[in-house]
Amino acid sequence: MKEDKSHIVLDNILYSCVDQKQRGSEQFVHEHALGYVISGETHLITNDGVKIFKAGSIGLVRRNQLLKSIKVPPPGGEFKSLNIFLNQNFLRRYSTEHKIDPVGKYTGEYMRILSPDPFLKGYFDSLIPYFDHHEQLKSSLGELKTNEAIELLLRHDKNLKDFLFDFSEPYKINLEAYMNQNYMYNVPAAQFARLTGRSLASFKRDFEKIFNASPGQWLQQKRLSEAYYQISEKGRKPSDVYLDVGFENLSHFSYTFKKVFGVAPSML
């Protein structure tokens, strides 16, 4: 069991409980996630817009995508959610054991809010006592609960087979267009490489040919330029901008901004 004040992790199951609005730190989705919002709302932000998962909703988020998340507690209460991560090794083993035929590349929605389902709701209700009472979830039981989640998803909608069992990796895409659309996501170069269908070495080589700069140099300049525009032209506060453009903390953003532009962002 891994625990802090707001998150408890039992194997591949994550319980979140926060009493104030909180941005998620992870911006790259490594594995499929099945989630249930117990109270409050989850806002998932991508280049396509914002998808809101309200209290009581159950949803699926597909792997290999960039997004920003915001946990929003209800007035005077706490945000609570449960997420089960369905990793590729487990799904491959499940598909082999159940003789599921290979599927083609999935082309549907990357985030789905599922229709109400008493079986899925009951499944999540069965997990809550482990977190309310801090009971250790044994690995063997964790596997059974993950297996149960997959069974219930396929019972809910047999077409989810295509969502779950597409094991293909991202193919090589236009690097320039992708980076100009996604520079504001704070993820390592290795993740950008993966999402554009390249090895890290190939990504860096292609990147420098296109932008005449290293990924780190270009990302910093691109993020700072956007921040300058948002503050000077749109009148936004530095504290409201730095996370949106891809910086991790305000002090580092302010220091870097002043070093490049010769003036603190708060002085614009």
PDB file of C-alpha atoms in Angstrom:
ATOM      1  CA  MET A   1       0.000   0.000   0.000  1.00  0.00           C
ATOM      2  CA  LYS A   2       1.264   3.465  -0.938  1.00  0.00           C
ATOM      3  CA  GLU A   3      -0.382   6.318   0.918  1.00  0.00           C
ATOM      4  CA  ASP A   4      -0.274  10.085   1.309  1.00  0.00           C
ATOM      5  CA  LYS A   5      -2.784  12.623   2.534  1.00  0.00           C
ATOM      6  CA  SER A   6      -4.838  12.656  -0.632  1.00  0.00           C
ATOM      7  CA  HIS A   7      -4.076   9.465  -2.555  1.00  0.00           C
ATOM      8  CA  ILE A   8      -3.889   5.782  -1.697  1.00  0.00           C
ATOM      9  CA  VAL A   9      -2.540   3.244  -4.182  1.00  0.00           C
ATOM     10  CA  LEU A  10      -3.198  -0.485  -3.875  1.00  0.00           C
ATOM     11  CA  ASP A  11      -1.435  -2.238  -6.743  1.00  0.00           C
ATOM     12  CA  ASN A  12      -3.145  -0.801  -9.869  1.00  0.00           C
ATOM     13  CA  ILE A  13      -6.067   0.829  -8.020  1.00  0.00           C
ATOM     14  CA  LEU A  14      -5.941   4.499  -7.037  1.00  0.00           C
ATOM     15  CA  TYR A  15      -8.206   6.212  -4.505  1.00  0.00           C
ATOM     16  CA  SER A  16      -8.210  10.030  -4.480  1.00  0.00           C
ATOM     17  CA  CYS A  17      -9.674  12.310  -1.810  1.00  0.00           C
ATOM     18  CA  VAL A  18      -9.040  16.079  -1.837  1.00  0.00           C
ATOM     19  CA  ASP A  19     -10.864  18.961  -0.194  1.00  0.00           C
ATOM     20  CA  GLN A  20      -9.783  21.697  -2.589  1.00  0.00           C
ATOM     21  CA  LYS A  21      -9.447  22.108  -6.340  1.00  0.00           C
ATOM     22  CA  GLN A  22      -6.350  20.248  -7.484  1.00  0.00           C
ATOM     23  CA  ARG A  23      -4.585  19.771 -10.783  1.00  0.00           C
ATOM     24  CA  GLY A  24      -3.238  16.357 -11.640  1.00  0.00           C
ATOM     25  CA  SER A  25       0.544  16.039 -11.886  1.00  0.00           C
ATOM     26  CA  GLU A  26       0.570  13.342 -14.580  1.00  0.00           C
ATOM     27  CA  GLN A  27      -0.194  14.578 -18.089  1.00  0.00           C
ATOM     28  CA  PHE A  28       0.555  11.404 -20.065  1.00  0.00           C
ATOM     29  CA  VAL A  29      -1.862   8.484 -19.780  1.00  0.00           C
ATOM     30  CA  HIS A  30       0.289   5.326 -19.778  1.00  0.00           C
ATOM     31  CA  GLU A  31      -2.481   2.730 -19.447  1.00  0.00           C
ATOM     32  CA  HIS A  32      -6.246   2.498 -19.942  1.00  0.00           C
ATOM     33  CA  ALA A  33      -8.058   3.793 -16.859  1.00  0.00           C
ATOM     34  CA  LEU A  34     -11.522   2.845 -15.634  1.00  0.00           C
ATOM     35  CA  GLY A  35     -12.730   5.484 -13.186  1.00  0.00           C
ATOM     36  CA  TYR A  36     -15.643   6.220 -10.876  1.00  0.00           C
ATOM     37  CA  VAL A  37     -16.282   9.691  -9.443  1.00  0.00           C
ATOM     38  CA  ILE A  38     -17.732   9.211  -5.953  1.00  0.00           C
ATOM     39  CA  SER A  39     -18.190  12.924  -5.201  1.00  0.00           C
ATOM     40  CA  GLY A  40     -17.261  16.170  -6.925  1.00  0.00           C
ATOM     41  CA  GLU A  41     -16.154  16.339 -10.549  1.00  0.00           C
ATOM     42  CA  THR A  42     -13.163  15.437 -12.690  1.00  0.00           C
ATOM     43  CA  HIS A  43     -12.384  17.787 -15.580  1.00  0.00           C
ATOM     44  CA  LEU A  44     -10.203  16.229 -18.290  1.00  0.00           C
ATOM     45  CA  ILE A  45      -8.718  18.752 -20.704  1.00  0.00           C
ATOM     46  CA  THR A  46      -7.322  17.897 -24.139  1.00  0.00           C
ATOM     47  CA  ASN A  47      -6.849  19.791 -27.386  1.00  0.00           C
ATOM     48  CA  ASP A  48     -10.390  18.725 -28.278  1.00  0.00           C
ATOM     49  CA  GLY A  49     -11.884  20.494 -25.258  1.00  0.00           C
ATOM     50  CA  VAL A  50     -13.000  19.612 -21.738  1.00  0.00           C
ATOM     51  CA  LYS A  51     -14.857  16.466 -20.714  1.00  0.00           C
ATOM     52  CA  ILE A  52     -16.545  16.604 -17.302  1.00  0.00           C
ATOM     53  CA  PHE A  53     -17.078  13.454 -15.264  1.00  0.00           C
ATOM     54  CA  LYS A  54     -19.672  14.302 -12.613  1.00  0.00           C
ATOM     55  CA  ALA A  55     -20.403  12.528  -9.323  1.00  0.00           C
ATOM     56  CA  GLY A  56     -21.744   9.043  -9.956  1.00  0.00           C
ATOM     57  CA  SER A  57     -20.295   8.777 -13.449  1.00  0.00           C
ATOM     58  CA  ILE A  58     -18.134   5.884 -14.610  1.00  0.00           C
ATOM     59  CA  GLY A  59     -15.760   6.453 -17.483  1.00  0.00           C
ATOM     60  CA  LEU A  60     -12.935   5.032 -19.543  1.00  0.00           C
ATOM     61  CA  VAL A  61      -9.796   6.890 -20.580  1.00  0.00           C
ATOM     62  CA  ARG A  62      -7.603   5.374 -23.256  1.00  0.00           C
ATOM     63  CA  ARG A  63      -3.838   4.986 -22.987  1.00  0.00           C
ATOM     64  CA  ASN A  64      -1.244   6.882 -25.017  1.00  0.00           C
ATOM     65  CA  GLN A  65      -2.746  10.340 -24.848  1.00  0.00           C
ATOM     66  CA  LEU A  66      -1.928  13.711 -23.348  1.00  0.00           C
ATOM     67  CA  LEU A  67      -4.388  15.431 -21.047  1.00  0.00           C
ATOM     68  CA  LYS A  68      -4.625  17.717 -18.051  1.00  0.00           C
ATOM     69  CA  SER A  69      -6.908  16.826 -15.167  1.00  0.00           C
ATOM     70  CA  ILE A  70      -8.565  18.908 -12.475  1.00  0.00           C
ATOM     71  CA  LYS A  71     -10.248  17.439  -9.407  1.00  0.00           C
ATOM     72  CA  VAL A  72     -13.125  19.666  -8.251  1.00  0.00           C
ATOM     73  CA  PRO A  73     -14.688  19.040  -4.793  1.00  0.00           C
ATOM     74  CA  PRO A  74     -18.389  19.754  -4.216  1.00  0.00           C
ATOM     75  CA  PRO A  75     -19.209  22.895  -2.149  1.00  0.00           C
ATOM     76  CA  GLY A  76     -18.079  22.273   1.420  1.00  0.00           C
ATOM     77  CA  GLY A  77     -17.107  18.674   0.690  1.00  0.00           C
ATOM     78  CA  GLU A  78     -14.370  16.427  -0.680  1.00  0.00           C
ATOM     79  CA  PHE A  79     -13.607  15.150  -4.140  1.00  0.00           C
ATOM     80  CA  LYS A  80     -13.394  11.355  -4.108  1.00  0.00           C
ATOM     81  CA  SER A  81     -12.723   8.927  -6.931  1.00  0.00           C
ATOM     82  CA  LEU A  82     -11.504   5.417  -7.697  1.00  0.00           C
ATOM     83  CA  ASN A  83      -9.425   4.501 -10.744  1.00  0.00           C
ATOM     84  CA  ILE A  84      -8.358   1.076 -11.954  1.00  0.00           C
ATOM     85  CA  PHE A  85      -5.469   0.996 -14.426  1.00  0.00           C
ATOM     86  CA  LEU A  86      -5.652  -1.794 -16.991  1.00  0.00           C
ATOM     87  CA  ASN A  87      -2.097  -2.417 -18.093  1.00  0.00           C
ATOM     88  CA  GLN A  88      -1.145  -3.948 -21.403  1.00  0.00           C
ATOM     89  CA  ASN A  89       0.456  -7.097 -19.991  1.00  0.00           C
ATOM     90  CA  PHE A  90      -2.681  -7.957 -18.022  1.00  0.00           C
ATOM     91  CA  LEU A  91      -4.930  -7.304 -21.039  1.00  0.00           C
ATOM     92  CA  ARG A  92      -2.717  -9.389 -23.329  1.00  0.00           C
ATOM     93  CA  ARG A  93      -2.857 -12.274 -20.885  1.00  0.00           C
ATOM     94  CA  TYR A  94      -6.638 -11.910 -20.591  1.00  0.00           C
ATOM     95  CA  SER A  95      -7.096 -11.885 -24.369  1.00  0.00           C
ATOM     96  CA  THR A  96      -4.966 -15.018 -24.721  1.00  0.00           C
ATOM     97  CA  GLU A  97      -6.754 -16.905 -21.940  1.00  0.00           C
ATOM     98  CA  HIS A  98     -10.178 -15.973 -23.331  1.00  0.00           C
ATOM     99  CA  LYS A  99      -9.191 -16.497 -26.986  1.00  0.00           C
ATOM    100  CA  ILE A 100     -10.124 -12.979 -28.014  1.00  0.00           C
ATOM    101  CA  ASP A 101      -9.318 -12.424 -31.666  1.00  0.00           C
ATOM    102  CA  PRO A 102      -6.891  -9.604 -32.524  1.00  0.00           C
ATOM    103  CA  VAL A 103      -8.630  -6.343 -33.299  1.00  0.00           C
ATOM    104  CA  GLY A 104      -7.735  -3.528 -35.651  1.00  0.00           C
ATOM    105  CA  LYS A 105      -6.543  -0.101 -34.626  1.00  0.00           C
ATOM    106  CA  TYR A 106      -9.099   1.609 -32.395  1.00  0.00           C
ATOM    107  CA  THR A 107     -10.495   4.800 -33.948  1.00  0.00           C
ATOM    108  CA  GLY A 108     -13.270   5.721 -31.507  1.00  0.00           C
ATOM    109  CA  GLU A 109     -13.432   8.156 -28.596  1.00  0.00           C
ATOM    110  CA  TYR A 110     -10.404   8.309 -26.312  1.00  0.00           C
ATOM    111  CA  MET A 111     -12.555   9.267 -23.315  1.00  0.00           C
ATOM    112  CA  ARG A 112     -15.954   7.703 -22.714  1.00  0.00           C
ATOM    113  CA  ILE A 113     -18.607   8.248 -20.069  1.00  0.00           C
ATOM    114  CA  LEU A 114     -20.417   4.931 -19.735  1.00  0.00           C
ATOM    115  CA  SER A 115     -24.174   4.666 -19.421  1.00  0.00           C
ATOM    116  CA  PRO A 116     -25.457   3.837 -15.898  1.00  0.00           C
ATOM    117  CA  ASP A 117     -24.743   0.222 -14.985  1.00  0.00           C
ATOM    118  CA  PRO A 118     -25.665  -1.301 -11.590  1.00  0.00           C
ATOM    119  CA  PHE A 119     -23.041  -4.021 -11.990  1.00  0.00           C
ATOM    120  CA  LEU A 120     -20.186  -1.558 -12.529  1.00  0.00           C
ATOM    121  CA  LYS A 121     -21.537   0.627  -9.719  1.00  0.00           C
ATOM    122  CA  GLY A 122     -21.642  -2.413  -7.424  1.00  0.00           C
ATOM    123  CA  TYR A 123     -18.092  -3.270  -8.435  1.00  0.00           C
ATOM    124  CA  PHE A 124     -16.774   0.113  -7.299  1.00  0.00           C
ATOM    125  CA  ASP A 125     -18.855  -0.037  -4.112  1.00  0.00           C
ATOM    126  CA  SER A 126     -17.098  -3.311  -3.306  1.00  0.00           C
ATOM    127  CA  LEU A 127     -13.702  -1.582  -3.476  1.00  0.00           C
ATOM    128  CA  ILE A 128     -14.449   1.369  -1.193  1.00  0.00           C
ATOM    129  CA  PRO A 129     -14.122  -0.550   2.141  1.00  0.00           C
ATOM    130  CA  TYR A 130     -10.457  -1.320   1.367  1.00  0.00           C
ATOM    131  CA  PHE A 131      -9.734   2.411   1.400  1.00  0.00           C
ATOM    132  CA  ASP A 132     -12.141   3.468   4.141  1.00  0.00           C
ATOM    133  CA  HIS A 133     -10.574   0.955   6.524  1.00  0.00           C
ATOM    134  CA  HIS A 134      -7.070   0.899   5.000  1.00  0.00           C
ATOM    135  CA  GLU A 135      -7.236  -2.850   4.449  1.00  0.00           C
ATOM    136  CA  GLN A 136      -4.347  -4.332   2.503  1.00  0.00           C
ATOM    137  CA  LEU A 137      -5.495  -5.549  -0.899  1.00  0.00           C
ATOM    138  CA  LYS A 138      -3.462  -8.680  -1.623  1.00  0.00           C
ATOM    139  CA  SER A 139      -1.970  -9.025  -5.098  1.00  0.00           C
ATOM    140  CA  SER A 140      -4.058 -12.124  -5.791  1.00  0.00           C
ATOM    141  CA  LEU A 141      -7.245 -10.246  -4.917  1.00  0.00           C
ATOM    142  CA  GLY A 142      -6.077  -7.259  -6.953  1.00  0.00           C
ATOM    143  CA  GLU A 143      -5.784  -9.515  -9.999  1.00  0.00           C
ATOM    144  CA  LEU A 144      -9.268 -10.894  -9.402  1.00  0.00           C
ATOM    145  CA  LYS A 145     -10.723  -7.372  -9.148  1.00  0.00           C
ATOM    146  CA  THR A 146      -8.936  -6.299 -12.326  1.00  0.00           C
ATOM    147  CA  ASN A 147     -10.214  -9.383 -14.105  1.00  0.00           C
ATOM    148  CA  GLU A 148     -13.715  -8.590 -12.820  1.00  0.00           C
ATOM    149  CA  ALA A 149     -13.461  -5.036 -14.166  1.00  0.00           C
ATOM    150  CA  ILE A 150     -12.684  -6.319 -17.668  1.00  0.00           C
ATOM    151  CA  GLU A 151     -15.517  -8.869 -17.507  1.00  0.00           C
ATOM    152  CA  LEU A 152     -17.998  -6.184 -16.457  1.00  0.00           C
ATOM    153  CA  LEU A 153     -16.839  -3.781 -19.170  1.00  0.00           C
ATOM    154  CA  LEU A 154     -17.356  -6.419 -21.866  1.00  0.00           C
ATOM    155  CA  ARG A 155     -20.731  -7.277 -20.369  1.00  0.00           C
ATOM    156  CA  HIS A 156     -21.657  -3.586 -20.422  1.00  0.00           C
ATOM    157  CA  ASP A 157     -20.692  -3.158 -24.074  1.00  0.00           C
ATOM    158  CA  LYS A 158     -19.142  -5.920 -26.181  1.00  0.00           C
ATOM    159  CA  ASN A 159     -17.784  -3.268 -28.542  1.00  0.00           C
ATOM    160  CA  LEU A 160     -15.383  -2.182 -25.796  1.00  0.00           C
ATOM    161  CA  LYS A 161     -13.282  -5.122 -26.965  1.00  0.00           C
ATOM    162  CA  ASP A 162     -11.829  -2.805 -29.618  1.00  0.00           C
ATOM    163  CA  PHE A 163     -11.025  -0.165 -26.999  1.00  0.00           C
ATOM    164  CA  LEU A 164      -9.360  -2.594 -24.597  1.00  0.00           C
ATOM    165  CA  PHE A 165      -7.512  -5.016 -26.857  1.00  0.00           C
ATOM    166  CA  ASP A 166      -5.939  -2.787 -29.488  1.00  0.00           C
ATOM    167  CA  PHE A 167      -2.269  -3.294 -28.625  1.00  0.00           C
ATOM    168  CA  SER A 168      -0.844  -1.240 -31.483  1.00  0.00           C
ATOM    169  CA  GLU A 169       1.568   1.589 -30.756  1.00  0.00           C
ATOM    170  CA  PRO A 170       1.431   5.124 -32.205  1.00  0.00           C
ATOM    171  CA  TYR A 171       2.634   5.345 -35.796  1.00  0.00           C
ATOM    172  CA  LYS A 172       5.002   7.963 -37.180  1.00  0.00           C
ATOM    173  CA  ILE A 173       3.187  11.271 -37.597  1.00  0.00           C
ATOM    174  CA  ASN A 174       3.955  14.885 -38.564  1.00  0.00           C
ATOM    175  CA  LEU A 175       6.296  16.043 -35.805  1.00  0.00           C
ATOM    176  CA  GLU A 176       6.060  19.792 -36.436  1.00  0.00           C
ATOM    177  CA  ALA A 177       2.265  19.887 -36.335  1.00  0.00           C
ATOM    178  CA  TYR A 178       2.098  17.633 -33.282  1.00  0.00           C
ATOM    179  CA  MET A 179       4.558  19.667 -31.223  1.00  0.00           C
ATOM    180  CA  ASN A 180       2.893  22.981 -32.085  1.00  0.00           C
ATOM    181  CA  GLN A 181      -0.397  21.513 -30.848  1.00  0.00           C
ATOM    182  CA  ASN A 182       0.963  19.855 -27.691  1.00  0.00           C
ATOM    183  CA  TYR A 183       3.952  21.855 -26.409  1.00  0.00           C
ATOM    184  CA  MET A 184       2.010  22.909 -23.294  1.00  0.00           C
ATOM    185  CA  TYR A 185       1.963  19.367 -21.879  1.00  0.00           C
ATOM    186  CA  ASN A 186       4.702  18.901 -19.312  1.00  0.00           C
ATOM    187  CA  VAL A 187       6.003  15.449 -20.208  1.00  0.00           C
ATOM    188  CA  PRO A 188       9.525  14.125 -20.922  1.00  0.00           C
ATOM    189  CA  ALA A 189      10.899  14.052 -24.459  1.00  0.00           C
ATOM    190  CA  ALA A 190      10.621  10.251 -24.371  1.00  0.00           C
ATOM    191  CA  GLN A 191       6.830  10.524 -24.148  1.00  0.00           C
ATOM    192  CA  PHE A 192       6.666  12.966 -27.059  1.00  0.00           C
ATOM    193  CA  ALA A 193       8.841  10.532 -29.007  1.00  0.00           C
ATOM    194  CA  ARG A 194       6.509   7.636 -28.277  1.00  0.00           C
ATOM    195  CA  LEU A 195       3.389   9.578 -29.194  1.00  0.00           C
ATOM    196  CA  THR A 196       4.869  10.651 -32.528  1.00  0.00           C
ATOM    197  CA  GLY A 197       5.909   7.081 -33.384  1.00  0.00           C
ATOM    198  CA  ARG A 198       9.665   7.489 -32.937  1.00  0.00           C
ATOM    199  CA  SER A 199      12.531   6.262 -30.828  1.00  0.00           C
ATOM    200  CA  LEU A 200      13.982   8.931 -28.563  1.00  0.00           C
ATOM    201  CA  ALA A 201      17.089   9.228 -30.754  1.00  0.00           C
ATOM    202  CA  SER A 202      14.999   9.541 -33.914  1.00  0.00           C
ATOM    203  CA  PHE A 203      12.732  12.095 -32.237  1.00  0.00           C
ATOM    204  CA  LYS A 204      15.661  14.310 -31.227  1.00  0.00           C
ATOM    205  CA  ARG A 205      17.251  14.023 -34.674  1.00  0.00           C
ATOM    206  CA  ASP A 206      14.024  14.866 -36.516  1.00  0.00           C
ATOM    207  CA  PHE A 207      13.229  17.626 -34.036  1.00  0.00           C
ATOM    208  CA  GLU A 208      16.506  19.458 -34.557  1.00  0.00           C
ATOM    209  CA  LYS A 209      16.154  19.216 -38.342  1.00  0.00           C
ATOM    210  CA  ILE A 210      12.705  20.831 -38.190  1.00  0.00           C
ATOM    211  CA  PHE A 211      13.121  23.417 -35.426  1.00  0.00           C
ATOM    212  CA  ASN A 212      16.894  24.063 -35.468  1.00  0.00           C
ATOM    213  CA  ALA A 213      16.906  23.632 -31.693  1.00  0.00           C
ATOM    214  CA  SER A 214      16.885  20.858 -29.135  1.00  0.00           C
ATOM    215  CA  PRO A 215      13.488  19.794 -27.735  1.00  0.00           C
ATOM    216  CA  GLY A 216      14.304  21.373 -24.367  1.00  0.00           C
ATOM    217  CA  GLN A 217      15.332  24.713 -25.862  1.00  0.00           C
ATOM    218  CA  TRP A 218      12.356  24.912 -28.196  1.00  0.00           C
ATOM    219  CA  LEU A 219       9.810  23.883 -25.568  1.00  0.00           C
ATOM    220  CA  GLN A 220      11.041  26.495 -23.114  1.00  0.00           C
ATOM    221  CA  GLN A 221      10.949  29.285 -25.705  1.00  0.00           C
ATOM    222  CA  LYS A 222       7.548  28.226 -27.035  1.00  0.00           C
ATOM    223  CA  ARG A 223       6.045  28.094 -23.553  1.00  0.00           C
ATOM    224  CA  LEU A 224       7.553  31.423 -22.528  1.00  0.00           C
ATOM    225  CA  SER A 225       6.335  33.132 -25.706  1.00  0.00           C
ATOM    226  CA  GLU A 226       2.811  31.891 -25.102  1.00  0.00           C
ATOM    227  CA  ALA A 227       2.983  32.971 -21.465  1.00  0.00           C
ATOM    228  CA  TYR A 228       4.163  36.461 -22.517  1.00  0.00           C
ATOM    229  CA  TYR A 229       1.234  36.741 -24.902  1.00  0.00           C
ATOM    230  CA  GLN A 230      -1.299  35.529 -22.332  1.00  0.00           C
ATOM    231  CA  ILE A 231      -0.049  37.966 -19.671  1.00  0.00           C
ATOM    232  CA  SER A 232       0.665  41.054 -21.798  1.00  0.00           C
ATOM    233  CA  GLU A 233      -2.159  40.782 -24.335  1.00  0.00           C
ATOM    234  CA  LYS A 234      -4.852  38.812 -22.518  1.00  0.00           C
ATOM    235  CA  GLY A 235      -4.280  40.328 -19.073  1.00  0.00           C
ATOM    236  CA  ARG A 236      -3.970  36.998 -17.302  1.00  0.00           C
ATOM    237  CA  LYS A 237      -2.070  36.615 -14.044  1.00  0.00           C
ATOM    238  CA  PRO A 238       1.240  34.665 -14.020  1.00  0.00           C
ATOM    239  CA  SER A 239      -0.226  32.365 -11.348  1.00  0.00           C
ATOM    240  CA  ASP A 240      -3.047  31.472 -13.751  1.00  0.00           C
ATOM    241  CA  VAL A 241      -0.763  30.946 -16.744  1.00  0.00           C
ATOM    242  CA  TYR A 242       2.342  28.989 -15.780  1.00  0.00           C
ATOM    243  CA  LEU A 243       0.661  25.584 -15.458  1.00  0.00           C
ATOM    244  CA  ASP A 244      -1.355  26.075 -18.648  1.00  0.00           C
ATOM    245  CA  VAL A 245       1.770  26.593 -20.745  1.00  0.00           C
ATOM    246  CA  GLY A 246       3.702  23.646 -19.280  1.00  0.00           C
ATOM    247  CA  PHE A 247       5.768  24.866 -16.316  1.00  0.00           C
ATOM    248  CA  GLU A 248       5.803  22.896 -13.064  1.00  0.00           C
ATOM    249  CA  ASN A 249       6.024  25.679 -10.493  1.00  0.00           C
ATOM    250  CA  LEU A 250       5.559  29.431 -10.353  1.00  0.00           C
ATOM    251  CA  SER A 251       8.984  30.336  -8.959  1.00  0.00           C
ATOM    252  CA  HIS A 252      10.860  28.504 -11.721  1.00  0.00           C
ATOM    253  CA  PHE A 253       8.547  30.051 -14.319  1.00  0.00           C
ATOM    254  CA  SER A 254       9.088  33.576 -12.954  1.00  0.00           C
ATOM    255  CA  TYR A 255      12.878  33.127 -12.806  1.00  0.00           C
ATOM    256  CA  THR A 256      13.092  31.789 -16.368  1.00  0.00           C
ATOM    257  CA  PHE A 257      10.685  34.411 -17.713  1.00  0.00           C
ATOM    258  CA  LYS A 258      12.738  37.281 -16.259  1.00  0.00           C
ATOM    259  CA  LYS A 259      15.987  35.744 -17.497  1.00  0.00           C
ATOM    260  CA  VAL A 260      14.667  35.624 -21.079  1.00  0.00           C
ATOM    261  CA  PHE A 261      12.571  38.793 -21.257  1.00  0.00           C
ATOM    262  CA  GLY A 262      14.424  40.974 -18.735  1.00  0.00           C
ATOM    263  CA  VAL A 263      11.292  41.664 -16.698  1.00  0.00           C
ATOM    264  CA  ALA A 264       9.335  39.664 -14.132  1.00  0.00           C
ATOM    265  CA  PRO A 265       5.974  38.386 -15.450  1.00  0.00           C
ATOM    266  CA  SER A 266       4.193  40.167 -12.610  1.00  0.00           C
ATOM    267  CA  MET A 267       5.517  43.501 -13.917  1.00  0.00           C
ATOM    268  CA  LEU A 268       3.960  43.317 -17.394  1.00  0.00           C
TER     269      LEU A 268
END
